[in-house]
Amino acid sequence: MGFLKDERSKRALRGFKTLFFLVTMIISFMFFSAPILLAVADALLPTALLSASLSAPSDSPPLPDSAASTFSFLQTLNSHLTNYDFRSSLIDIPIISIIRSAIILCVYGLCDGPGLSRGPYLGITTVCSAVSLLFVSVKAAYVFGGSGGGCTTAVVALFVCSVLLAVGHILVAYRTSCRERRKLLVYKIDIEAVSTFKNGFPRFSKILQDERIKVKLQN
């Protein structure tokens, strides 16, 4: 009986360690991939909330055919684009989110370590998020000010989601910039240490050159 209890406790401990390792890896992946994950969420969440806000007021029963339902949504979307009004239309909020996430994702992909630390990534992300926040704030004043309290939960969630995602972009960009600055600082210390090591041994460069010549002759 004692042997079985020991085996069960060992299995439980191994299972706990495996679960802890998986959770740590997932959290680490989400932390280092936060700009990409946030950009994808910024492109998808406002669009889904817009779809919910467009279908919510409809009094007709839902269509059984998914293709017909999709076609009806596209017709409604086209109608909102054709009859666009800044004071009442909501189609521009997902469009702003998609443009914002596309710009931020492109800048993040094009920047290297110095570009992410003190380069254009943090600046462009802050500008895009601030402009979109200003746009959404002005639009919210028109939409909620003239609705007379008739806004649905999906409409409120659409505005709140857009604001939170814009703030999230700034926070993630700042954290990414700080992380890259710490990396560059470590690399700079390592380079300076190697440089000091070489200066402390004047024959180091000559020995290294002789070894390279020997390798070339052997090949």
PDB file of C-alpha atoms in Angstrom:
ATOM      1  CA  MET A   1       0.000   0.000   0.000  1.00  0.00           C
ATOM      2  CA  GLY A   2       2.840   2.388   0.827  1.00  0.00           C
ATOM      3  CA  PHE A   3       4.469   1.654  -2.541  1.00  0.00           C
ATOM      4  CA  LEU A   4       1.226   2.494  -4.391  1.00  0.00           C
ATOM      5  CA  LYS A   5       0.879   5.751  -2.442  1.00  0.00           C
ATOM      6  CA  ASP A   6       4.448   6.720  -3.346  1.00  0.00           C
ATOM      7  CA  GLU A   7       3.799   5.993  -7.027  1.00  0.00           C
ATOM      8  CA  ARG A   8       0.599   8.039  -6.994  1.00  0.00           C
ATOM      9  CA  SER A   9       2.302  10.952  -5.258  1.00  0.00           C
ATOM     10  CA  LYS A  10       5.156  10.852  -7.799  1.00  0.00           C
ATOM     11  CA  ARG A  11       2.686  10.801 -10.701  1.00  0.00           C
ATOM     12  CA  ALA A  12       0.743  13.679  -9.178  1.00  0.00           C
ATOM     13  CA  LEU A  13       3.976  15.636  -8.710  1.00  0.00           C
ATOM     14  CA  ARG A  14       5.044  14.959 -12.310  1.00  0.00           C
ATOM     15  CA  GLY A  15       1.617  16.020 -13.538  1.00  0.00           C
ATOM     16  CA  PHE A  16       1.766  19.219 -11.507  1.00  0.00           C
ATOM     17  CA  LYS A  17       5.263  20.024 -12.850  1.00  0.00           C
ATOM     18  CA  THR A  18       4.119  19.383 -16.423  1.00  0.00           C
ATOM     19  CA  LEU A  19       1.053  21.565 -15.964  1.00  0.00           C
ATOM     20  CA  PHE A  20       3.151  24.318 -14.380  1.00  0.00           C
ATOM     21  CA  PHE A  21       5.626  24.146 -17.270  1.00  0.00           C
ATOM     22  CA  LEU A  22       2.841  24.379 -19.870  1.00  0.00           C
ATOM     23  CA  VAL A  23       1.186  27.317 -18.112  1.00  0.00           C
ATOM     24  CA  THR A  24       4.539  29.110 -17.834  1.00  0.00           C
ATOM     25  CA  MET A  25       5.272  28.552 -21.529  1.00  0.00           C
ATOM     26  CA  ILE A  26       1.835  29.845 -22.550  1.00  0.00           C
ATOM     27  CA  ILE A  27       2.177  32.950 -20.366  1.00  0.00           C
ATOM     28  CA  SER A  28       5.682  33.580 -21.718  1.00  0.00           C
ATOM     29  CA  PHE A  29       4.452  33.183 -25.295  1.00  0.00           C
ATOM     30  CA  MET A  30       1.558  35.565 -24.704  1.00  0.00           C
ATOM     31  CA  PHE A  31       3.891  38.084 -23.033  1.00  0.00           C
ATOM     32  CA  PHE A  32       6.411  38.144 -25.881  1.00  0.00           C
ATOM     33  CA  SER A  33       3.709  37.968 -28.585  1.00  0.00           C
ATOM     34  CA  ALA A  34       1.488  40.605 -26.945  1.00  0.00           C
ATOM     35  CA  PRO A  35       1.793  43.175 -29.804  1.00  0.00           C
ATOM     36  CA  ILE A  36       0.724  40.605 -32.402  1.00  0.00           C
ATOM     37  CA  LEU A  37      -2.086  39.127 -30.291  1.00  0.00           C
ATOM     38  CA  LEU A  38      -3.403  42.581 -29.409  1.00  0.00           C
ATOM     39  CA  ALA A  39      -3.348  43.679 -33.056  1.00  0.00           C
ATOM     40  CA  VAL A  40      -5.320  40.575 -34.075  1.00  0.00           C
ATOM     41  CA  ALA A  41      -7.828  41.177 -31.270  1.00  0.00           C
ATOM     42  CA  ASP A  42      -8.105  44.829 -32.319  1.00  0.00           C
ATOM     43  CA  ALA A  43      -9.042  43.753 -35.837  1.00  0.00           C
ATOM     44  CA  LEU A  44     -11.560  41.069 -34.800  1.00  0.00           C
ATOM     45  CA  LEU A  45     -13.336  42.211 -31.619  1.00  0.00           C
ATOM     46  CA  PRO A  46     -14.804  45.535 -32.859  1.00  0.00           C
ATOM     47  CA  THR A  47     -15.995  43.814 -36.045  1.00  0.00           C
ATOM     48  CA  ALA A  48     -17.745  41.109 -34.020  1.00  0.00           C
ATOM     49  CA  LEU A  49     -19.343  43.719 -31.748  1.00  0.00           C
ATOM     50  CA  LEU A  50     -20.500  45.705 -34.775  1.00  0.00           C
ATOM     51  CA  SER A  51     -22.104  42.568 -36.186  1.00  0.00           C
ATOM     52  CA  ALA A  52     -23.892  42.037 -32.852  1.00  0.00           C
ATOM     53  CA  SER A  53     -25.078  45.654 -32.738  1.00  0.00           C
ATOM     54  CA  LEU A  54     -26.410  45.497 -36.291  1.00  0.00           C
ATOM     55  CA  SER A  55     -28.312  42.261 -35.747  1.00  0.00           C
ATOM     56  CA  ALA A  56     -29.630  43.135 -32.280  1.00  0.00           C
ATOM     57  CA  PRO A  57     -32.338  45.639 -33.250  1.00  0.00           C
ATOM     58  CA  SER A  58     -33.839  43.411 -35.895  1.00  0.00           C
ATOM     59  CA  ASP A  59     -37.386  42.192 -35.000  1.00  0.00           C
ATOM     60  CA  SER A  60     -37.531  39.522 -37.715  1.00  0.00           C
ATOM     61  CA  PRO A  61     -36.770  35.903 -36.723  1.00  0.00           C
ATOM     62  CA  PRO A  62     -33.259  34.654 -37.527  1.00  0.00           C
ATOM     63  CA  LEU A  63     -32.897  32.944 -40.875  1.00  0.00           C
ATOM     64  CA  PRO A  64     -32.214  29.207 -40.693  1.00  0.00           C
ATOM     65  CA  ASP A  65     -29.763  29.303 -43.593  1.00  0.00           C
ATOM     66  CA  SER A  66     -26.322  30.631 -42.567  1.00  0.00           C
ATOM     67  CA  ALA A  67     -25.563  31.772 -46.119  1.00  0.00           C
ATOM     68  CA  ALA A  68     -28.768  33.794 -46.247  1.00  0.00           C
ATOM     69  CA  SER A  69     -27.979  35.277 -42.834  1.00  0.00           C
ATOM     70  CA  THR A  70     -24.481  36.272 -44.005  1.00  0.00           C
ATOM     71  CA  PHE A  71     -25.939  37.833 -47.144  1.00  0.00           C
ATOM     72  CA  SER A  72     -28.417  39.794 -45.018  1.00  0.00           C
ATOM     73  CA  PHE A  73     -25.552  41.063 -42.817  1.00  0.00           C
ATOM     74  CA  LEU A  74     -23.569  42.122 -45.892  1.00  0.00           C
ATOM     75  CA  GLN A  75     -26.604  43.991 -47.207  1.00  0.00           C
ATOM     76  CA  THR A  76     -26.950  45.797 -43.879  1.00  0.00           C
ATOM     77  CA  LEU A  77     -23.243  46.601 -43.898  1.00  0.00           C
ATOM     78  CA  ASN A  78     -23.454  47.974 -47.423  1.00  0.00           C
ATOM     79  CA  SER A  79     -26.422  50.093 -46.421  1.00  0.00           C
ATOM     80  CA  HIS A  80     -24.462  51.584 -43.514  1.00  0.00           C
ATOM     81  CA  LEU A  81     -21.528  52.366 -45.805  1.00  0.00           C
ATOM     82  CA  THR A  82     -23.784  53.992 -48.400  1.00  0.00           C
ATOM     83  CA  ASN A  83     -25.757  56.049 -45.870  1.00  0.00           C
ATOM     84  CA  TYR A  84     -22.786  56.892 -43.659  1.00  0.00           C
ATOM     85  CA  ASP A  85     -23.375  59.569 -41.058  1.00  0.00           C
ATOM     86  CA  PHE A  86     -20.702  60.424 -38.503  1.00  0.00           C
ATOM     87  CA  ARG A  87     -23.296  61.199 -35.837  1.00  0.00           C
ATOM     88  CA  SER A  88     -25.059  57.829 -35.968  1.00  0.00           C
ATOM     89  CA  SER A  89     -23.146  55.266 -38.079  1.00  0.00           C
ATOM     90  CA  LEU A  90     -20.921  52.768 -36.296  1.00  0.00           C
ATOM     91  CA  ILE A  91     -19.143  51.248 -39.290  1.00  0.00           C
ATOM     92  CA  ASP A  92     -16.166  53.585 -38.930  1.00  0.00           C
ATOM     93  CA  ILE A  93     -15.140  52.260 -35.487  1.00  0.00           C
ATOM     94  CA  PRO A  94     -14.115  48.751 -36.730  1.00  0.00           C
ATOM     95  CA  ILE A  95     -12.485  50.354 -39.787  1.00  0.00           C
ATOM     96  CA  ILE A  96     -10.418  52.621 -37.516  1.00  0.00           C
ATOM     97  CA  SER A  97      -9.454  49.608 -35.392  1.00  0.00           C
ATOM     98  CA  ILE A  98      -8.391  47.573 -38.427  1.00  0.00           C
ATOM     99  CA  ILE A  99      -6.300  50.437 -39.837  1.00  0.00           C
ATOM    100  CA  ARG A 100      -4.745  51.081 -36.415  1.00  0.00           C
ATOM    101  CA  SER A 101      -3.840  47.429 -35.853  1.00  0.00           C
ATOM    102  CA  ALA A 102      -2.473  47.063 -39.411  1.00  0.00           C
ATOM    103  CA  ILE A 103      -0.166  50.082 -39.032  1.00  0.00           C
ATOM    104  CA  ILE A 104       1.078  49.003 -35.609  1.00  0.00           C
ATOM    105  CA  LEU A 105       1.637  45.423 -36.754  1.00  0.00           C
ATOM    106  CA  CYS A 106       3.596  46.555 -39.838  1.00  0.00           C
ATOM    107  CA  VAL A 107       5.802  48.877 -37.783  1.00  0.00           C
ATOM    108  CA  TYR A 108       6.403  46.133 -35.210  1.00  0.00           C
ATOM    109  CA  GLY A 109       7.404  43.693 -37.942  1.00  0.00           C
ATOM    110  CA  LEU A 110       9.777  46.141 -39.630  1.00  0.00           C
ATOM    111  CA  CYS A 111      11.569  47.337 -36.473  1.00  0.00           C
ATOM    112  CA  ASP A 112      14.584  45.566 -35.007  1.00  0.00           C
ATOM    113  CA  GLY A 113      15.886  45.812 -31.434  1.00  0.00           C
ATOM    114  CA  PRO A 114      16.910  49.505 -31.491  1.00  0.00           C
ATOM    115  CA  GLY A 115      13.763  50.363 -33.435  1.00  0.00           C
ATOM    116  CA  LEU A 116      11.619  48.727 -30.784  1.00  0.00           C
ATOM    117  CA  SER A 117      13.513  50.297 -27.888  1.00  0.00           C
ATOM    118  CA  ARG A 118      13.864  53.953 -28.874  1.00  0.00           C
ATOM    119  CA  GLY A 119      12.733  53.956 -32.480  1.00  0.00           C
ATOM    120  CA  PRO A 120       9.454  54.536 -34.282  1.00  0.00           C
ATOM    121  CA  TYR A 121       7.453  51.660 -32.765  1.00  0.00           C
ATOM    122  CA  LEU A 122       6.478  53.371 -29.520  1.00  0.00           C
ATOM    123  CA  GLY A 123       5.966  56.762 -31.189  1.00  0.00           C
ATOM    124  CA  ILE A 124       3.807  55.524 -34.069  1.00  0.00           C
ATOM    125  CA  THR A 125       1.767  53.298 -31.749  1.00  0.00           C
ATOM    126  CA  THR A 126       1.141  56.201 -29.383  1.00  0.00           C
ATOM    127  CA  VAL A 127       0.135  58.537 -32.221  1.00  0.00           C
ATOM    128  CA  CYS A 128      -2.217  55.996 -33.844  1.00  0.00           C
ATOM    129  CA  SER A 129      -3.833  55.121 -30.522  1.00  0.00           C
ATOM    130  CA  ALA A 130      -4.195  58.770 -29.471  1.00  0.00           C
ATOM    131  CA  VAL A 131      -5.785  59.767 -32.809  1.00  0.00           C
ATOM    132  CA  SER A 132      -8.210  56.836 -32.660  1.00  0.00           C
ATOM    133  CA  LEU A 133      -9.061  57.673 -29.029  1.00  0.00           C
ATOM    134  CA  LEU A 134      -9.835  61.252 -30.005  1.00  0.00           C
ATOM    135  CA  PHE A 135     -11.997  60.062 -32.910  1.00  0.00           C
ATOM    136  CA  VAL A 136     -13.944  57.585 -30.765  1.00  0.00           C
ATOM    137  CA  SER A 137     -14.418  60.140 -27.971  1.00  0.00           C
ATOM    138  CA  VAL A 138     -15.843  62.760 -30.328  1.00  0.00           C
ATOM    139  CA  LYS A 139     -18.081  60.174 -31.977  1.00  0.00           C
ATOM    140  CA  ALA A 140     -19.318  58.888 -28.609  1.00  0.00           C
ATOM    141  CA  ALA A 141     -20.422  62.415 -27.720  1.00  0.00           C
ATOM    142  CA  TYR A 142     -22.622  62.511 -30.842  1.00  0.00           C
ATOM    143  CA  VAL A 143     -23.916  58.930 -30.615  1.00  0.00           C
ATOM    144  CA  PHE A 144     -24.792  58.872 -26.909  1.00  0.00           C
ATOM    145  CA  GLY A 145     -25.779  62.516 -26.790  1.00  0.00           C
ATOM    146  CA  GLY A 146     -28.419  62.183 -29.501  1.00  0.00           C
ATOM    147  CA  SER A 147     -29.649  58.675 -28.746  1.00  0.00           C
ATOM    148  CA  GLY A 148     -31.762  59.601 -25.759  1.00  0.00           C
ATOM    149  CA  GLY A 149     -30.628  56.526 -23.846  1.00  0.00           C
ATOM    150  CA  GLY A 150     -31.649  54.104 -26.599  1.00  0.00           C
ATOM    151  CA  CYS A 151     -28.216  52.580 -27.218  1.00  0.00           C
ATOM    152  CA  THR A 152     -27.937  48.833 -26.905  1.00  0.00           C
ATOM    153  CA  THR A 153     -25.372  46.954 -24.842  1.00  0.00           C
ATOM    154  CA  ALA A 154     -23.492  45.943 -28.003  1.00  0.00           C
ATOM    155  CA  VAL A 155     -23.055  49.603 -29.007  1.00  0.00           C
ATOM    156  CA  VAL A 156     -21.705  50.532 -25.576  1.00  0.00           C
ATOM    157  CA  ALA A 157     -19.397  47.500 -25.646  1.00  0.00           C
ATOM    158  CA  LEU A 158     -18.142  48.549 -29.095  1.00  0.00           C
ATOM    159  CA  PHE A 159     -17.027  51.964 -27.834  1.00  0.00           C
ATOM    160  CA  VAL A 160     -15.552  50.582 -24.606  1.00  0.00           C
ATOM    161  CA  CYS A 161     -13.685  47.861 -26.495  1.00  0.00           C
ATOM    162  CA  SER A 162     -12.200  50.351 -28.956  1.00  0.00           C
ATOM    163  CA  VAL A 163     -11.000  52.608 -26.124  1.00  0.00           C
ATOM    164  CA  LEU A 164      -9.507  49.739 -24.098  1.00  0.00           C
ATOM    165  CA  LEU A 165      -7.705  48.316 -27.112  1.00  0.00           C
ATOM    166  CA  ALA A 166      -6.217  51.721 -27.942  1.00  0.00           C
ATOM    167  CA  VAL A 167      -4.928  52.096 -24.381  1.00  0.00           C
ATOM    168  CA  GLY A 168      -3.713  48.492 -24.491  1.00  0.00           C
ATOM    169  CA  HIS A 169      -1.637  49.229 -27.605  1.00  0.00           C
ATOM    170  CA  ILE A 170       0.146  52.063 -25.780  1.00  0.00           C
ATOM    171  CA  LEU A 171       0.829  49.957 -22.681  1.00  0.00           C
ATOM    172  CA  VAL A 172       2.084  46.979 -24.688  1.00  0.00           C
ATOM    173  CA  ALA A 173       4.307  49.222 -26.818  1.00  0.00           C
ATOM    174  CA  TYR A 174       5.775  50.808 -23.691  1.00  0.00           C
ATOM    175  CA  ARG A 175       6.458  47.415 -22.091  1.00  0.00           C
ATOM    176  CA  THR A 176       8.026  46.147 -25.313  1.00  0.00           C
ATOM    177  CA  SER A 177      10.204  49.237 -25.534  1.00  0.00           C
ATOM    178  CA  CYS A 178      11.395  48.799 -21.939  1.00  0.00           C
ATOM    179  CA  ARG A 179      12.152  45.116 -22.533  1.00  0.00           C
ATOM    180  CA  GLU A 180      14.203  45.855 -25.652  1.00  0.00           C
ATOM    181  CA  ARG A 181      16.114  48.611 -23.850  1.00  0.00           C
ATOM    182  CA  ARG A 182      17.045  46.149 -21.117  1.00  0.00           C
ATOM    183  CA  LYS A 183      18.242  43.674 -23.738  1.00  0.00           C
ATOM    184  CA  LEU A 184      20.375  46.293 -25.461  1.00  0.00           C
ATOM    185  CA  LEU A 185      21.837  47.321 -22.117  1.00  0.00           C
ATOM    186  CA  VAL A 186      22.872  43.721 -21.388  1.00  0.00           C
ATOM    187  CA  TYR A 187      24.377  43.335 -24.864  1.00  0.00           C
ATOM    188  CA  LYS A 188      26.263  46.618 -24.437  1.00  0.00           C
ATOM    189  CA  ILE A 189      27.739  45.442 -21.139  1.00  0.00           C
ATOM    190  CA  ASP A 190      28.793  42.151 -22.742  1.00  0.00           C
ATOM    191  CA  ILE A 191      30.442  43.942 -25.672  1.00  0.00           C
ATOM    192  CA  GLU A 192      32.300  46.276 -23.323  1.00  0.00           C
ATOM    193  CA  ALA A 193      33.461  43.312 -21.254  1.00  0.00           C
ATOM    194  CA  VAL A 194      34.825  41.558 -24.355  1.00  0.00           C
ATOM    195  CA  SER A 195      36.524  44.784 -25.447  1.00  0.00           C
ATOM    196  CA  THR A 196      38.185  45.158 -22.014  1.00  0.00           C
ATOM    197  CA  PHE A 197      39.298  41.549 -22.129  1.00  0.00           C
ATOM    198  CA  LYS A 198      40.970  42.105 -25.494  1.00  0.00           C
ATOM    199  CA  ASN A 199      42.693  45.293 -24.324  1.00  0.00           C
ATOM    200  CA  GLY A 200      43.995  43.508 -21.246  1.00  0.00           C
ATOM    201  CA  PHE A 201      45.730  40.907 -23.399  1.00  0.00           C
ATOM    202  CA  PRO A 202      47.616  42.613 -26.257  1.00  0.00           C
ATOM    203  CA  ARG A 203      48.582  39.284 -27.866  1.00  0.00           C
ATOM    204  CA  PHE A 204      44.939  38.189 -28.076  1.00  0.00           C
ATOM    205  CA  SER A 205      44.372  39.550 -31.595  1.00  0.00           C
ATOM    206  CA  LYS A 206      47.654  38.042 -32.871  1.00  0.00           C
ATOM    207  CA  ILE A 207      46.833  34.624 -31.399  1.00  0.00           C
ATOM    208  CA  LEU A 208      43.342  34.774 -32.915  1.00  0.00           C
ATOM    209  CA  GLN A 209      44.782  35.679 -36.327  1.00  0.00           C
ATOM    210  CA  ASP A 210      47.320  32.826 -36.173  1.00  0.00           C
ATOM    211  CA  GLU A 211      44.571  30.335 -35.338  1.00  0.00           C
ATOM    212  CA  ARG A 212      42.484  31.520 -38.295  1.00  0.00           C
ATOM    213  CA  ILE A 213      45.487  31.087 -40.632  1.00  0.00           C
ATOM    214  CA  LYS A 214      46.003  27.542 -39.315  1.00  0.00           C
ATOM    215  CA  VAL A 215      42.371  26.652 -39.965  1.00  0.00           C
ATOM    216  CA  LYS A 216      42.562  27.997 -43.520  1.00  0.00           C
ATOM    217  CA  LEU A 217      45.756  26.021 -44.219  1.00  0.00           C
ATOM    218  CA  GLN A 218      44.187  22.811 -42.888  1.00  0.00           C
ATOM    219  CA  ASN A 219      41.142  23.280 -45.153  1.00  0.00           C
TER     220      ASN A 219
END
